[in-house]
XYZ file of C-alpha atoms in Angstrom:
367
model
C 0.018 -0.077 0.070
C 2.843 2.236 1.102
C 4.751 1.549 -2.350
C 1.403 2.433 -4.261
C 1.109 5.639 -2.546
C 4.917 6.471 -3.026
C 4.748 5.486 -6.915
C 1.460 7.760 -7.325
C 3.355 10.761 -5.679
C 6.445 10.205 -7.836
C 4.152 9.954 -10.937
C 2.362 13.157 -9.976
C 5.602 15.021 -9.032
C 7.074 13.982 -12.297
C 3.849 15.453 -13.994
C 4.167 18.523 -11.911
C 7.767 19.106 -13.056
C 7.124 18.542 -16.780
C 4.246 21.093 -16.525
C 6.388 23.398 -14.598
C 9.218 23.193 -17.321
C 6.687 23.489 -20.083
C 5.322 26.648 -18.540
C 8.834 28.115 -17.780
C 9.738 27.150 -21.537
C 6.436 29.183 -22.530
C 7.458 31.963 -20.430
C 11.278 32.108 -21.324
C 11.334 30.954 -25.080
C 9.666 33.753 -27.288
C 7.113 32.826 -29.522
C 7.501 33.477 -33.389
C 5.034 35.864 -35.370
C 4.251 34.510 -38.903
C 4.241 37.503 -41.563
C 2.664 36.600 -44.820
C 2.815 38.784 -47.935
C 0.693 38.971 -50.706
C 0.506 41.066 -54.119
C -3.031 42.261 -54.766
C -4.369 40.113 -51.960
C -3.871 36.970 -54.186
C -0.218 35.903 -54.939
C 2.383 35.355 -52.417
C 5.473 37.374 -52.977
C 8.706 37.228 -51.678
C 11.438 40.109 -50.350
C 13.577 41.193 -47.529
C 12.086 42.255 -44.192
C 13.274 45.076 -42.062
C 12.110 46.419 -38.789
C 13.064 49.789 -37.808
C 15.946 49.533 -40.264
C 17.273 46.159 -38.894
C 17.396 43.220 -41.259
C 14.931 40.494 -40.094
C 15.366 38.091 -42.776
C 13.791 37.119 -46.220
C 10.432 35.651 -46.976
C 10.150 31.844 -48.293
C 6.990 31.659 -50.335
C 5.750 34.864 -49.061
C 6.174 33.830 -45.311
C 8.660 34.701 -42.824
C 8.818 33.714 -38.970
C 10.143 36.621 -36.573
C 10.644 36.065 -32.834
C 8.238 38.273 -30.796
C 11.375 39.790 -29.046
C 12.657 41.271 -32.280
C 9.636 43.147 -33.329
C 6.811 45.297 -31.791
C 5.504 48.825 -32.520
C 7.477 50.688 -35.044
C 8.059 50.420 -39.039
C 8.034 47.119 -40.754
C 9.585 47.397 -44.439
C 9.321 44.967 -47.216
C 12.001 45.298 -50.023
C 11.258 43.466 -53.274
C 11.865 43.400 -56.948
C 9.445 44.105 -59.476
C 8.949 42.307 -62.868
C 11.080 44.746 -64.565
C 13.825 44.127 -62.051
C 13.510 47.306 -60.190
C 13.888 47.578 -56.415
C 10.956 48.896 -54.356
C 10.311 49.404 -50.469
C 6.858 49.262 -49.034
C 6.301 50.537 -45.371
C 3.949 49.552 -42.793
C 3.417 51.275 -39.487
C 2.950 48.613 -36.794
C 1.106 49.314 -33.434
C 0.738 47.347 -30.426
C -2.796 45.996 -31.448
C -1.309 44.617 -34.549
C 0.447 41.930 -32.547
C -2.805 40.433 -30.772
C -2.564 37.629 -33.401
C 0.628 35.578 -34.182
C -0.251 35.269 -37.833
C -0.292 38.827 -39.688
C -1.114 39.021 -43.585
C 0.127 41.986 -45.625
C -1.331 42.951 -48.864
C 0.826 44.957 -51.256
C -0.580 46.500 -54.495
C 0.642 47.211 -57.772
C -0.103 50.796 -56.974
C 1.772 50.623 -53.739
C 4.679 49.377 -55.827
C 4.592 52.145 -58.635
C 4.084 54.900 -55.925
C 7.131 53.712 -54.149
C 9.335 54.125 -57.040
C 8.155 57.752 -57.976
C 10.195 60.575 -57.562
C 8.098 63.849 -57.037
C 10.905 65.808 -59.074
C 10.128 63.693 -62.174
C 6.586 64.788 -62.421
C 5.871 67.002 -65.196
C 3.026 69.504 -64.195
C 2.562 71.019 -67.649
C 2.026 67.530 -69.132
C -0.420 66.404 -66.302
C -2.580 69.786 -66.905
C -2.569 69.187 -70.621
C -3.646 65.388 -70.260
C -6.589 66.559 -67.931
C -7.796 69.047 -70.317
C -7.618 66.599 -73.172
C -9.294 63.860 -71.216
C -12.229 66.328 -70.199
C -12.826 66.733 -73.934
C -12.420 63.050 -74.780
C -15.247 62.455 -72.176
C -17.273 65.393 -73.617
C -16.864 63.642 -77.199
C -18.132 60.480 -75.901
C -21.388 62.182 -74.635
C -21.682 64.337 -77.601
C -20.962 67.680 -75.824
C -18.942 70.572 -77.258
C -15.425 70.556 -76.186
C -14.029 73.383 -73.782
C -11.272 75.557 -74.880
C -8.165 76.070 -72.708
C -7.738 79.448 -71.470
C -4.404 80.851 -70.099
C -5.890 83.289 -67.649
C -7.973 80.556 -66.193
C -4.822 78.367 -66.037
C -3.080 80.994 -64.135
C -5.726 81.486 -61.594
C -6.106 77.501 -61.245
C -2.306 76.828 -60.986
C -1.908 79.461 -58.398
C -4.683 78.299 -56.307
C -3.304 74.499 -56.531
C -0.003 75.538 -55.428
C -1.407 77.784 -52.553
C -3.403 74.706 -51.480
C -0.262 72.525 -51.197
C 1.350 75.056 -49.176
C -1.381 75.746 -46.828
C -2.890 71.970 -46.912
C -6.214 73.898 -46.810
C -8.163 71.875 -49.429
C -11.400 73.892 -50.097
C -13.159 76.189 -52.552
C -13.098 78.961 -49.953
C -10.488 78.047 -47.197
C -11.552 81.045 -45.287
C -14.396 83.557 -45.646
C -13.979 86.040 -48.421
C -11.489 84.288 -50.507
C -13.240 82.076 -53.144
C -13.209 81.631 -56.760
C -14.867 85.067 -57.387
C -12.042 86.839 -55.433
C -9.286 84.800 -57.122
C -10.757 85.481 -60.704
C -11.446 89.191 -59.666
C -7.819 89.490 -58.065
C -6.335 88.884 -61.428
C -9.102 91.371 -63.107
C -10.752 88.557 -65.245
C -14.112 89.488 -66.912
C -16.355 86.423 -66.448
C -20.032 86.079 -66.838
C -20.173 82.757 -64.779
C -17.946 80.017 -63.426
C -17.628 76.744 -61.980
C -14.592 75.091 -59.999
C -13.929 71.322 -59.309
C -11.260 70.168 -57.078
C -9.579 66.782 -56.759
C -7.311 64.975 -54.289
C -5.556 62.439 -56.243
C -2.597 60.063 -55.558
C -0.101 59.968 -58.499
C 0.541 56.639 -59.856
C 2.104 57.655 -63.147
C 1.550 59.805 -66.143
C -0.449 57.346 -68.184
C -3.462 56.794 -65.547
C -3.446 60.167 -63.509
C -5.852 62.119 -66.053
C -8.381 59.235 -65.945
C -7.949 59.087 -62.182
C -8.785 62.660 -61.635
C -11.549 62.893 -64.318
C -13.249 59.787 -63.879
C -13.257 60.626 -60.135
C -15.164 63.859 -60.891
C -17.450 62.119 -63.038
C -18.627 59.737 -60.645
C -19.509 62.555 -58.281
C -22.923 64.394 -59.201
C -21.706 67.746 -57.887
C -18.760 67.404 -60.164
C -20.292 65.810 -62.986
C -22.322 68.713 -64.123
C -19.205 70.903 -64.930
C -17.221 68.103 -66.634
C -20.515 66.958 -68.694
C -21.943 70.346 -69.140
C -25.559 69.803 -70.060
C -26.391 73.290 -71.179
C -27.751 74.181 -74.455
C -25.572 75.869 -75.478
C -23.226 74.803 -72.834
C -22.782 77.125 -69.913
C -19.199 77.464 -69.776
C -16.806 77.193 -72.956
C -13.488 77.790 -71.366
C -11.389 75.959 -68.904
C -8.087 76.446 -66.963
C -6.352 73.523 -65.179
C -4.069 73.562 -62.058
C -1.988 70.611 -60.493
C 0.483 70.832 -57.863
C 1.819 67.739 -56.019
C 3.668 66.987 -52.591
C 4.914 63.654 -50.913
C 3.072 62.449 -47.780
C 3.124 59.070 -45.886
C 1.134 57.281 -48.602
C 3.099 58.378 -51.609
C 2.771 61.539 -54.035
C -0.538 63.395 -53.598
C -1.721 65.928 -56.218
C -4.211 68.796 -55.780
C -6.203 69.506 -58.946
C -8.223 72.304 -60.058
C -10.562 72.748 -62.863
C -11.785 76.247 -63.449
C -14.882 76.518 -65.959
C -15.805 79.901 -67.075
C -17.976 81.770 -69.315
C -15.951 84.094 -71.004
C -17.638 84.353 -74.399
C -21.443 85.298 -75.588
C -22.903 84.594 -78.831
C -26.192 85.713 -80.383
C -28.057 84.948 -83.638
C -31.043 86.872 -84.714
C -32.983 88.780 -87.416
C -33.832 92.410 -87.250
C -36.513 94.241 -89.566
C -35.469 97.330 -91.451
C -34.418 100.552 -89.261
C -34.875 98.183 -85.773
C -32.061 98.353 -83.331
C -31.225 95.797 -80.600
C -28.907 96.804 -77.845
C -26.474 94.334 -76.116
C -24.928 95.144 -72.850
C -21.173 94.237 -73.154
C -20.288 95.299 -69.477
C -23.228 95.397 -67.291
C -23.236 97.301 -63.896
C -25.023 93.870 -62.320
C -21.828 91.917 -62.870
C -19.987 93.984 -59.830
C -16.634 94.614 -61.683
C -15.001 97.992 -61.881
C -11.846 97.244 -63.858
C -11.614 97.859 -67.503
C -11.291 94.780 -69.880
C -11.122 94.242 -73.627
C -13.452 92.165 -75.783
C -13.118 90.703 -79.285
C -16.403 91.512 -81.339
C -17.091 89.397 -84.270
C -20.247 90.386 -86.228
C -21.475 89.158 -89.601
C -24.841 89.799 -91.373
C -26.653 88.712 -94.408
C -27.529 92.268 -95.582
C -25.439 95.413 -94.719
C -26.155 96.963 -91.139
C -24.797 99.375 -88.967
C -22.934 98.632 -85.632
C -22.858 101.216 -82.768
C -21.058 101.396 -79.585
C -22.411 103.459 -76.757
C -20.904 104.390 -73.370
C -24.178 103.573 -71.714
C -27.801 102.631 -72.263
C -29.023 106.344 -71.683
C -26.791 107.264 -74.639
C -28.784 104.698 -76.662
C -32.022 105.895 -75.562
C -31.010 109.496 -76.279
C -30.298 108.375 -79.797
C -33.962 106.741 -80.089
C -35.454 109.894 -78.902
C -33.430 111.932 -81.216
C -31.637 113.643 -78.376
C -28.067 114.776 -78.041
C -25.919 111.539 -77.672
C -22.272 110.501 -77.901
C -21.147 107.338 -79.932
C -17.909 105.694 -79.350
C -18.010 104.380 -82.900
C -20.438 103.865 -85.523
C -19.596 101.554 -88.526
C -21.888 101.863 -91.400
C -23.430 99.508 -93.909
C -20.996 96.570 -92.873
C -21.388 92.727 -93.435
C -18.296 91.716 -91.390
C -16.522 93.214 -88.378
C -13.966 91.890 -86.156
C -12.033 94.087 -83.729
C -10.807 94.272 -80.373
C -12.055 97.037 -78.392
C -11.561 98.459 -74.714
C -14.537 98.011 -72.535
C -15.600 100.232 -69.589
C -18.632 99.532 -67.279
C -22.022 100.443 -68.937
C -20.728 99.909 -72.620
C -23.650 99.157 -74.878
C -23.216 97.656 -78.323
C -26.272 98.080 -80.963
C -26.617 96.438 -84.293
C -29.274 98.485 -86.636
C -30.900 97.065 -89.569
C -30.204 100.335 -91.447
C -30.895 99.242 -95.107
C -33.336 96.412 -95.058
C -34.227 93.174 -92.996
C -31.318 91.150 -92.094
C -30.229 88.288 -90.065
C -26.782 88.446 -87.985
C -24.286 86.721 -85.806
C -22.731 88.440 -82.837
C -19.923 86.911 -80.715
C -18.229 88.735 -77.866
C -14.799 87.228 -76.398
C -13.816 88.694 -73.073
C -10.285 89.584 -71.854
């Protein structure tokens, strides 16, 4: 009986010792984290792994095991080779909560690889602006919408503000009260009848895809789509300026993009009976501008007509009432007229069917 008790105690003691040693081993010997790397979430990829700049080893079929006492919160870096034989580095910020599980999968996308290999000094802003402009017109062609015209004045406003947003990191149409598109246009004394401004924050993954990334993003947004795919008949804005400015952040190269649409032209087609007049306000006081501007006047008619420029509607009305009045110019019996003229607030242009009934076309191009 005593021998049986002694044997049982010895067995229990042995089990206790084994359990103690196992627990001690678990506590002393660190566990391994298994890190697995995928390309686009589908294919395993191999590369070298660094933690806070220290080499941890290389993956085998996408997998690497790292002792828990070698990694923790910090920066994990995957260094690989792409299909063209070019090296790339992808960084992951690691936090304490990332280590709750001992198996950690990582996904690297082709966009991540391209972005990691880009150098902001290689970005050609002029090319990007032109590409966006061309892509907008390509989309308008697809929908049967008249193309917009590139306008260098709108380009200047858009580019200046894109660069300002990058510097201030304020991404908004009106970053503070009293400084919106209206103020930016008037600051450069640009004459416009209406405008629409669209903004985009888009990461740069290469010149081949940047324009489509920006424009398709605008089209997918109802509030932006109306400017890109102008539904007016005729279109609301015939002119466009584009601004692009980029900087590097923790995700890659991000670009602030501006599309500034403007109505800088006005066209009319009509018919006048003999000895009738029709006034066109070239520079209405209601626009709220005070600076002088220029306008290109293009006029043609089926029959000879007169074209008269007055300083104001009052001068025009005085002429109708046969009162004394002043005329800036009076072109008589013309079929075609094309000149750039200086404009002041209040100016009125008046076609006159001085000989017989006539159809005519009038186009005014401002600035």
